[in-house]
Amino acid sequence: QVQLVESGGGLVQPGDSLTLSCTAHGSTFSNYRTAWFRQAPGKEREYVATISGSGASTFTADSVKGRFTTSRDNAKNSVYLRMSSLKPEDTAVYYCAAELGAILSASSRNRANPDRYHYWGQGTQVTVSS
């Protein structure tokens, strides 16, 4: 079992960069594949990116590709989401999620399905506004 805690959210201006962190407690983090999701008011939870347990494999949603990247440091039990060129439409609560099993699914549908992740953080608010 693992507990996840996100941090790093805040209010930024369009075009700014921001890095979110997700720190895990309670288990060997490298055994868990991890994903980032976001949810804007009145919208469904949206997949953002995912990373394998080792960090060697990552996938990013088309909606943020080229602007967002995910990485991890298992020595620090942490996963990161680096966001650049932020837009107002990136405003959302960002969640870190994890599932036991270090290898990412070959199915993009599975990787992006929130039901495939058993462990979730509490979320951190990101607001992009001028």
Tab-separated table of N, CA and C in Angstrom:
chain	number	residue	atom	x	y	z
A	1	GLN	N	0.839	-1.178	0.000
A	1	GLN	CA	0.000	0.000	0.000
A	1	GLN	C	0.881	1.237	0.000
A	2	VAL	N	0.404	2.290	-0.663
A	2	VAL	CA	1.186	3.511	-0.758
A	2	VAL	C	0.260	4.703	-0.575
A	3	GLN	N	0.737	5.722	0.095
A	3	GLN	CA	0.017	6.981	0.260
A	3	GLN	C	0.729	8.048	-0.572
A	4	LEU	N	-0.070	8.844	-1.273
A	4	LEU	CA	0.482	9.839	-2.192
A	4	LEU	C	0.106	11.244	-1.730
A	5	VAL	N	1.074	12.151	-1.798
A	5	VAL	CA	0.843	13.536	-1.416
A	5	VAL	C	1.396	14.441	-2.515
A	6	GLU	N	0.501	15.217	-3.138
A	6	GLU	CA	0.922	16.163	-4.169
A	6	GLU	C	1.264	17.512	-3.543
A	7	SER	N	2.117	18.241	-4.228
A	7	SER	CA	2.442	19.600	-3.820
A	7	SER	C	2.925	20.372	-5.040
A	8	GLY	N	2.998	21.688	-4.888
A	8	GLY	CA	3.552	22.522	-5.949
A	8	GLY	C	2.549	23.321	-6.746
A	9	GLY	N	1.265	23.133	-6.482
A	9	GLY	CA	0.266	23.896	-7.217
A	9	GLY	C	0.266	25.354	-6.809
A	10	GLY	N	-0.474	26.152	-7.562
A	10	GLY	CA	-0.567	27.568	-7.240
A	10	GLY	C	-1.174	28.366	-8.358
A	11	LEU	N	-1.112	29.668	-8.215
A	11	LEU	CA	-1.630	30.613	-9.218
A	11	LEU	C	-0.468	31.114	-10.062
A	12	VAL	N	-0.559	30.925	-11.360
A	12	VAL	CA	0.485	31.379	-12.272
A	12	VAL	C	-0.153	32.116	-13.440
A	13	GLN	N	0.683	32.811	-14.193
A	13	GLN	CA	0.198	33.548	-15.356
A	13	GLN	C	0.364	32.700	-16.622
A	14	PRO	N	-0.427	32.989	-17.636
A	14	PRO	CA	-0.253	32.280	-18.912
A	14	PRO	C	1.184	32.394	-19.402
A	15	GLY	N	1.714	31.271	-19.876
A	15	GLY	CA	3.086	31.230	-20.351
A	15	GLY	C	4.099	30.831	-19.297
A	16	ASP	N	3.701	30.829	-18.041
A	16	ASP	CA	4.600	30.446	-16.959
A	16	ASP	C	4.825	28.939	-16.935
A	17	SER	N	5.785	28.550	-16.118
A	17	SER	CA	6.082	27.134	-15.876
A	17	SER	C	5.836	26.808	-14.409
A	18	LEU	N	5.573	25.538	-14.164
A	18	LEU	CA	5.310	25.085	-12.800
A	18	LEU	C	5.631	23.605	-12.734
A	19	THR	N	6.196	23.171	-11.619
A	19	THR	CA	6.475	21.750	-11.426
A	19	THR	C	5.714	21.232	-10.217
A	20	LEU	N	4.937	20.196	-10.442
A	20	LEU	CA	4.222	19.525	-9.368
A	20	LEU	C	5.030	18.331	-8.888
A	21	SER	N	4.907	18.057	-7.604
A	21	SER	CA	5.571	16.895	-7.014
A	21	SER	C	4.536	15.969	-6.401
A	22	CYS	N	4.842	14.693	-6.417
A	22	CYS	CA	4.005	13.679	-5.778
A	22	CYS	C	4.950	12.785	-4.994
A	23	THR	N	4.796	12.790	-3.687
A	23	THR	CA	5.672	12.003	-2.822
A	23	THR	C	4.898	10.826	-2.252
A	24	ALA	N	5.518	9.673	-2.302
A	24	ALA	CA	4.875	8.454	-1.857
A	24	ALA	C	5.407	8.028	-0.490
A	25	HIS	N	4.512	7.458	0.303
A	25	HIS	CA	4.882	6.955	1.617
A	25	HIS	C	4.315	5.555	1.792
A	26	GLY	N	5.078	4.693	2.387
A	26	GLY	CA	4.521	3.419	2.805
A	26	GLY	C	4.947	2.206	2.024
A	27	SER	N	5.637	2.389	0.896
A	27	SER	CA	6.002	1.212	0.127
A	27	SER	C	7.138	1.555	-0.814
A	28	THR	N	7.706	0.551	-1.452
A	28	THR	CA	8.782	0.773	-2.417
A	28	THR	C	8.200	1.366	-3.690
A	29	PHE	N	8.468	2.630	-3.918
A	29	PHE	CA	7.780	3.368	-4.967
A	29	PHE	C	8.112	2.878	-6.360
A	30	SER	N	9.296	2.330	-6.533
A	30	SER	CA	9.683	1.860	-7.858
A	30	SER	C	8.843	0.665	-8.316
A	31	ASN	N	8.090	0.069	-7.405
A	31	ASN	CA	7.201	-1.033	-7.761
A	31	ASN	C	5.863	-0.564	-8.327
A	32	TYR	N	5.681	0.763	-8.392
A	32	TYR	CA	4.397	1.323	-8.802
A	32	TYR	C	4.546	2.153	-10.070
A	33	ARG	N	3.722	1.871	-11.054
A	33	ARG	CA	3.605	2.792	-12.182
A	33	ARG	C	2.706	3.945	-11.712
A	34	THR	N	2.958	5.114	-12.254
A	34	THR	CA	2.332	6.323	-11.725
A	34	THR	C	1.788	7.169	-12.869
A	35	ALA	N	0.720	7.878	-12.588
A	35	ALA	CA	0.108	8.729	-13.604
A	35	ALA	C	-0.322	10.051	-12.997
A	36	TRP	N	-0.485	11.018	-13.855
A	36	TRP	CA	-1.056	12.313	-13.501
A	36	TRP	C	-2.391	12.460	-14.236
A	37	PHE	N	-3.378	12.929	-13.494
A	37	PHE	CA	-4.675	13.277	-14.054
A	37	PHE	C	-5.010	14.694	-13.599
A	38	ARG	N	-5.987	15.278	-14.252
A	38	ARG	CA	-6.461	16.591	-13.823
A	38	ARG	C	-7.963	16.659	-13.996
A	39	GLN	N	-8.572	17.525	-13.214
A	39	GLN	CA	-10.024	17.695	-13.303
A	39	GLN	C	-10.366	19.166	-13.133
A	40	ALA	N	-10.966	19.713	-14.167
A	40	ALA	CA	-11.434	21.088	-14.137
A	40	ALA	C	-12.879	21.108	-13.652
A	41	PRO	N	-13.333	22.242	-13.132
A	41	PRO	CA	-14.715	22.318	-12.639
A	41	PRO	C	-15.724	21.945	-13.716
A	42	GLY	N	-16.627	21.047	-13.377
A	42	GLY	CA	-17.673	20.652	-14.299
A	42	GLY	C	-17.243	19.701	-15.387
A	43	LYS	N	-15.998	19.233	-15.319
A	43	LYS	CA	-15.483	18.317	-16.349
A	43	LYS	C	-15.055	17.001	-15.731
A	44	GLU	N	-14.933	15.998	-16.589
A	44	GLU	CA	-14.469	14.695	-16.132
A	44	GLU	C	-12.961	14.715	-15.876
A	45	ARG	N	-12.530	13.763	-15.084
A	45	ARG	CA	-11.106	13.646	-14.822
A	45	ARG	C	-10.399	13.285	-16.129
A	46	GLU	N	-9.314	13.979	-16.405
A	46	GLU	CA	-8.601	13.856	-17.676
A	46	GLU	C	-7.190	13.341	-17.449
A	47	TYR	N	-6.812	12.365	-18.244
A	47	TYR	CA	-5.456	11.820	-18.183
A	47	TYR	C	-4.444	12.837	-18.695
A	48	VAL	N	-3.291	12.926	-18.029
A	48	VAL	CA	-2.248	13.870	-18.432
A	48	VAL	C	-0.975	13.147	-18.864
A	49	ALA	N	-0.467	12.251	-18.002
A	49	ALA	CA	0.788	11.575	-18.317
A	49	ALA	C	0.958	10.371	-17.407
A	50	THR	N	1.833	9.471	-17.822
A	50	THR	CA	2.112	8.313	-17.000
A	50	THR	C	3.580	7.933	-17.122
A	51	ILE	N	4.099	7.240	-16.108
A	51	ILE	CA	5.504	6.875	-16.075
A	51	ILE	C	5.658	5.508	-15.425
A	52	SER	N	6.560	4.709	-15.967
A	52	SER	CA	6.801	3.383	-15.416
A	52	SER	C	7.516	3.473	-14.065
A	53	GLY	N	7.593	2.366	-13.390
A	53	GLY	CA	8.216	2.338	-12.068
A	53	GLY	C	9.685	2.743	-12.070
A	54	SER	N	10.372	2.390	-13.131
A	54	SER	CA	11.792	2.749	-13.229
A	54	SER	C	11.991	4.168	-13.741
A	55	GLY	N	10.962	4.692	-14.395
A	55	GLY	CA	11.079	6.009	-15.014
A	55	GLY	C	11.559	5.967	-16.452
A	56	ALA	N	11.855	4.765	-16.947
A	56	ALA	CA	12.410	4.648	-18.291
A	56	ALA	C	11.376	4.874	-19.376
A	57	SER	N	10.107	4.664	-19.066
A	57	SER	CA	9.045	4.785	-20.050
A	57	SER	C	8.015	5.808	-19.599
A	58	THR	N	7.688	6.737	-20.495
A	58	THR	CA	6.676	7.745	-20.191
A	58	THR	C	5.761	7.936	-21.394
A	59	PHE	N	4.539	8.342	-21.113
A	59	PHE	CA	3.591	8.709	-22.149
A	59	PHE	C	2.894	9.985	-21.696
A	60	THR	N	2.542	10.813	-22.667
A	60	THR	CA	1.899	12.084	-22.360
A	60	THR	C	0.684	12.257	-23.256
A	61	ALA	N	-0.380	12.796	-22.686
A	61	ALA	CA	-1.595	13.028	-23.466
A	61	ALA	C	-1.332	14.033	-24.584
A	62	ASP	N	-2.022	13.859	-25.695
A	62	ASP	CA	-1.844	14.753	-26.840
A	62	ASP	C	-2.151	16.200	-26.472
A	63	SER	N	-3.080	16.387	-25.533
A	63	SER	CA	-3.505	17.739	-25.182
A	63	SER	C	-2.390	18.554	-24.514
A	64	VAL	N	-1.389	17.882	-23.975
A	64	VAL	CA	-0.315	18.609	-23.285
A	64	VAL	C	1.065	18.247	-23.820
A	65	LYS	N	1.104	17.411	-24.835
A	65	LYS	CA	2.384	16.962	-25.376
A	65	LYS	C	3.202	18.156	-25.868
A	66	GLY	N	4.478	18.119	-25.535
A	66	GLY	CA	5.368	19.206	-25.898
A	66	GLY	C	5.432	20.306	-24.847
A	67	ARG	N	4.486	20.287	-23.917
A	67	ARG	CA	4.470	21.298	-22.841
A	67	ARG	C	4.655	20.668	-21.458
A	68	PHE	N	4.156	19.457	-21.290
A	68	PHE	CA	4.237	18.778	-19.995
A	68	PHE	C	5.146	17.554	-20.114
A	69	THR	N	5.942	17.316	-19.085
A	69	THR	CA	6.741	16.092	-19.011
A	69	THR	C	6.684	15.543	-17.590
A	70	THR	N	6.754	14.233	-17.475
A	70	THR	CA	6.780	13.610	-16.165
A	70	THR	C	8.100	12.875	-15.962
A	71	SER	N	8.549	12.861	-14.739
A	71	SER	CA	9.783	12.177	-14.381
A	71	SER	C	9.657	11.681	-12.954
A	72	ARG	N	10.623	10.903	-12.520
A	72	ARG	CA	10.572	10.419	-11.136
A	72	ARG	C	11.978	10.249	-10.590
A	73	ASP	N	12.055	10.309	-9.263
A	73	ASP	CA	13.285	10.048	-8.526
A	73	ASP	C	12.918	9.067	-7.430
A	74	ASN	N	13.158	7.799	-7.676
A	74	ASN	CA	12.747	6.775	-6.720
A	74	ASN	C	13.533	6.837	-5.418
A	75	ALA	N	14.714	7.417	-5.471
A	75	ALA	CA	15.487	7.581	-4.227
A	75	ALA	C	14.774	8.552	-3.286
A	76	LYS	N	13.974	9.443	-3.870
A	76	LYS	CA	13.203	10.402	-3.080
A	76	LYS	C	11.729	10.021	-3.007
A	77	ASN	N	11.398	8.844	-3.557
A	77	ASN	CA	9.997	8.390	-3.567
A	77	ASN	C	9.079	9.443	-4.179
A	78	SER	N	9.532	10.046	-5.260
A	78	SER	CA	8.786	11.168	-5.827
A	78	SER	C	8.642	11.078	-7.337
A	79	VAL	N	7.522	11.585	-7.796
A	79	VAL	CA	7.228	11.747	-9.213
A	79	VAL	C	6.926	13.216	-9.454
A	80	TYR	N	7.313	13.693	-10.635
A	80	TYR	CA	7.170	15.118	-10.920
A	80	TYR	C	6.403	15.325	-12.230
A	81	LEU	N	5.711	16.442	-12.304
A	81	LEU	CA	5.076	16.868	-13.546
A	81	LEU	C	5.554	18.280	-13.830
A	82	ARG	N	6.386	18.392	-14.834
A	82	ARG	CA	6.901	19.690	-15.249
A	82	ARG	C	5.968	20.251	-16.307
A	83	MET	N	5.397	21.433	-16.038
A	83	MET	CA	4.443	22.060	-16.936
A	83	MET	C	5.013	23.386	-17.417
A	84	SER	N	5.019	23.584	-18.708
A	84	SER	CA	5.525	24.833	-19.265
A	84	SER	C	4.498	25.415	-20.231
A	85	SER	N	4.704	26.664	-20.595
A	85	SER	CA	3.786	27.370	-21.503
A	85	SER	C	2.336	27.169	-21.066
A	86	LEU	N	2.084	27.382	-19.803
A	86	LEU	CA	0.765	27.114	-19.250
A	86	LEU	C	-0.295	28.027	-19.853
A	87	LYS	N	-1.485	27.463	-20.020
A	87	LYS	CA	-2.615	28.167	-20.607
A	87	LYS	C	-3.766	28.190	-19.596
A	88	PRO	N	-4.682	29.134	-19.749
A	88	PRO	CA	-5.836	29.149	-18.829
A	88	PRO	C	-6.595	27.819	-18.811
A	89	GLU	N	-6.636	27.140	-19.937
A	89	GLU	CA	-7.355	25.861	-19.985
A	89	GLU	C	-6.642	24.739	-19.250
A	90	ASP	N	-5.442	24.997	-18.762
A	90	ASP	CA	-4.755	24.028	-17.915
A	90	ASP	C	-5.202	24.123	-16.456
A	91	THR	N	-6.028	25.103	-16.156
A	91	THR	CA	-6.532	25.266	-14.799
A	91	THR	C	-7.337	24.046	-14.385
A	92	ALA	N	-6.950	23.455	-13.260
A	92	ALA	CA	-7.594	22.220	-12.793
A	92	ALA	C	-6.976	21.811	-11.472
A	93	VAL	N	-7.599	20.833	-10.841
A	93	VAL	CA	-6.966	20.132	-9.738
A	93	VAL	C	-6.182	18.974	-10.345
A	94	TYR	N	-4.917	18.891	-10.007
A	94	TYR	CA	-4.042	17.856	-10.553
A	94	TYR	C	-3.838	16.760	-9.513
A	95	TYR	N	-4.008	15.524	-9.966
A	95	TYR	CA	-3.911	14.368	-9.092
A	95	TYR	C	-2.780	13.448	-9.541
A	96	CYS	N	-2.123	12.893	-8.567
A	96	CYS	CA	-1.160	11.831	-8.782
A	96	CYS	C	-1.852	10.505	-8.455
A	97	ALA	N	-1.608	9.498	-9.278
A	97	ALA	CA	-2.204	8.186	-9.052
A	97	ALA	C	-1.163	7.101	-9.261
A	98	ALA	N	-1.320	5.990	-8.576
A	98	ALA	CA	-0.350	4.911	-8.692
A	98	ALA	C	-1.035	3.557	-8.642
A	99	GLU	N	-0.379	2.583	-9.264
A	99	GLU	CA	-0.883	1.216	-9.250
A	99	GLU	C	0.305	0.283	-9.115
A	100	LEU	N	0.138	-0.768	-8.332
A	100	LEU	CA	1.209	-1.743	-8.140
A	100	LEU	C	1.520	-2.427	-9.458
A	101	GLY	N	2.808	-2.494	-9.760
A	101	GLY	CA	3.245	-3.028	-11.043
A	101	GLY	C	4.037	-1.958	-11.765
A	102	ALA	N	5.320	-2.229	-12.002
A	102	ALA	CA	6.187	-1.177	-12.523
A	102	ALA	C	6.041	-0.947	-14.018
A	103	ILE	N	5.532	-1.947	-14.726
A	103	ILE	CA	5.493	-1.874	-16.181
A	103	ILE	C	4.199	-1.210	-16.662
A	104	LEU	N	4.328	-0.304	-17.612
A	104	LEU	CA	3.163	0.354	-18.170
A	104	LEU	C	2.419	-0.575	-19.126
A	105	SER	N	1.120	-0.406	-19.173
A	105	SER	CA	0.305	-1.176	-20.104
A	105	SER	C	0.644	-0.782	-21.542
A	106	ALA	N	0.581	-1.766	-22.428
A	106	ALA	CA	0.789	-1.478	-23.847
A	106	ALA	C	-0.419	-0.770	-24.443
A	107	SER	N	-1.514	-0.781	-23.737
A	107	SER	CA	-2.747	-0.163	-24.214
A	107	SER	C	-2.836	1.284	-23.746
A	108	SER	N	-2.934	2.194	-24.686
A	108	SER	CA	-3.066	3.606	-24.322
A	108	SER	C	-4.372	3.842	-23.582
A	109	ARG	N	-5.391	3.075	-23.924
A	109	ARG	CA	-6.670	3.217	-23.237
A	109	ARG	C	-6.520	2.835	-21.771
A	110	ASN	N	-5.806	1.776	-21.496
A	110	ASN	CA	-5.608	1.354	-20.109
A	110	ASN	C	-4.768	2.361	-19.340
A	111	ARG	N	-3.722	2.872	-19.996
A	111	ARG	CA	-2.852	3.837	-19.316
A	111	ARG	C	-3.624	5.089	-18.916
A	112	ALA	N	-4.592	5.462	-19.707
A	112	ALA	CA	-5.337	6.697	-19.476
A	112	ALA	C	-6.606	6.503	-18.655
A	113	ASN	N	-6.876	5.288	-18.252
A	113	ASN	CA	-8.120	4.981	-17.525
A	113	ASN	C	-7.910	5.169	-16.030
A	114	PRO	N	-8.576	6.120	-15.401
A	114	PRO	CA	-8.371	6.340	-13.962
A	114	PRO	C	-8.763	5.127	-13.111
A	115	ASP	N	-9.655	4.297	-13.616
A	115	ASP	CA	-10.061	3.112	-12.863
A	115	ASP	C	-8.942	2.086	-12.749
A	116	ARG	N	-7.885	2.253	-13.535
A	116	ARG	CA	-6.741	1.329	-13.503
A	116	ARG	C	-5.734	1.674	-12.420
A	117	TYR	N	-6.003	2.755	-11.669
A	117	TYR	CA	-5.079	3.202	-10.623
A	117	TYR	C	-5.782	3.131	-9.277
A	118	HIS	N	-5.188	2.409	-8.373
A	118	HIS	CA	-5.835	2.139	-7.095
A	118	HIS	C	-5.554	3.215	-6.053
A	119	TYR	N	-4.412	3.854	-6.154
A	119	TYR	CA	-3.981	4.803	-5.127
A	119	TYR	C	-3.967	6.218	-5.693
A	120	TRP	N	-4.511	7.147	-4.910
A	120	TRP	CA	-4.646	8.536	-5.363
A	120	TRP	C	-4.215	9.501	-4.281
A	121	GLY	N	-3.653	10.619	-4.705
A	121	GLY	CA	-3.385	11.704	-3.792
A	121	GLY	C	-4.608	12.574	-3.636
A	122	GLN	N	-4.477	13.617	-2.827
A	122	GLN	CA	-5.616	14.498	-2.527
A	122	GLN	C	-5.798	15.582	-3.573
A	123	GLY	N	-4.799	15.758	-4.436
A	123	GLY	CA	-4.887	16.762	-5.489
A	123	GLY	C	-4.260	18.089	-5.084
A	124	THR	N	-3.803	18.811	-6.080
A	124	THR	CA	-3.259	20.150	-5.861
A	124	THR	C	-3.794	21.076	-6.950
A	125	GLN	N	-4.242	22.262	-6.560
A	125	GLN	CA	-4.901	23.188	-7.495
A	125	GLN	C	-3.853	23.957	-8.296
A	126	VAL	N	-4.069	23.991	-9.589
A	126	VAL	CA	-3.278	24.830	-10.479
A	126	VAL	C	-4.236	25.790	-11.167
A	127	THR	N	-3.972	27.070	-11.023
A	127	THR	CA	-4.803	28.096	-11.654
A	127	THR	C	-3.923	28.952	-12.550
A	128	VAL	N	-4.303	29.039	-13.814
A	128	VAL	CA	-3.558	29.833	-14.786
A	128	VAL	C	-4.435	31.011	-15.183
A	129	SER	N	-4.019	32.193	-14.770
A	129	SER	CA	-4.841	33.370	-15.002
A	129	SER	C	-3.974	34.619	-14.998
A	130	SER	N	-4.350	35.570	-15.838
A	130	SER	CA	-3.641	36.844	-15.848
A	130	SER	C	-4.316	37.845	-14.921
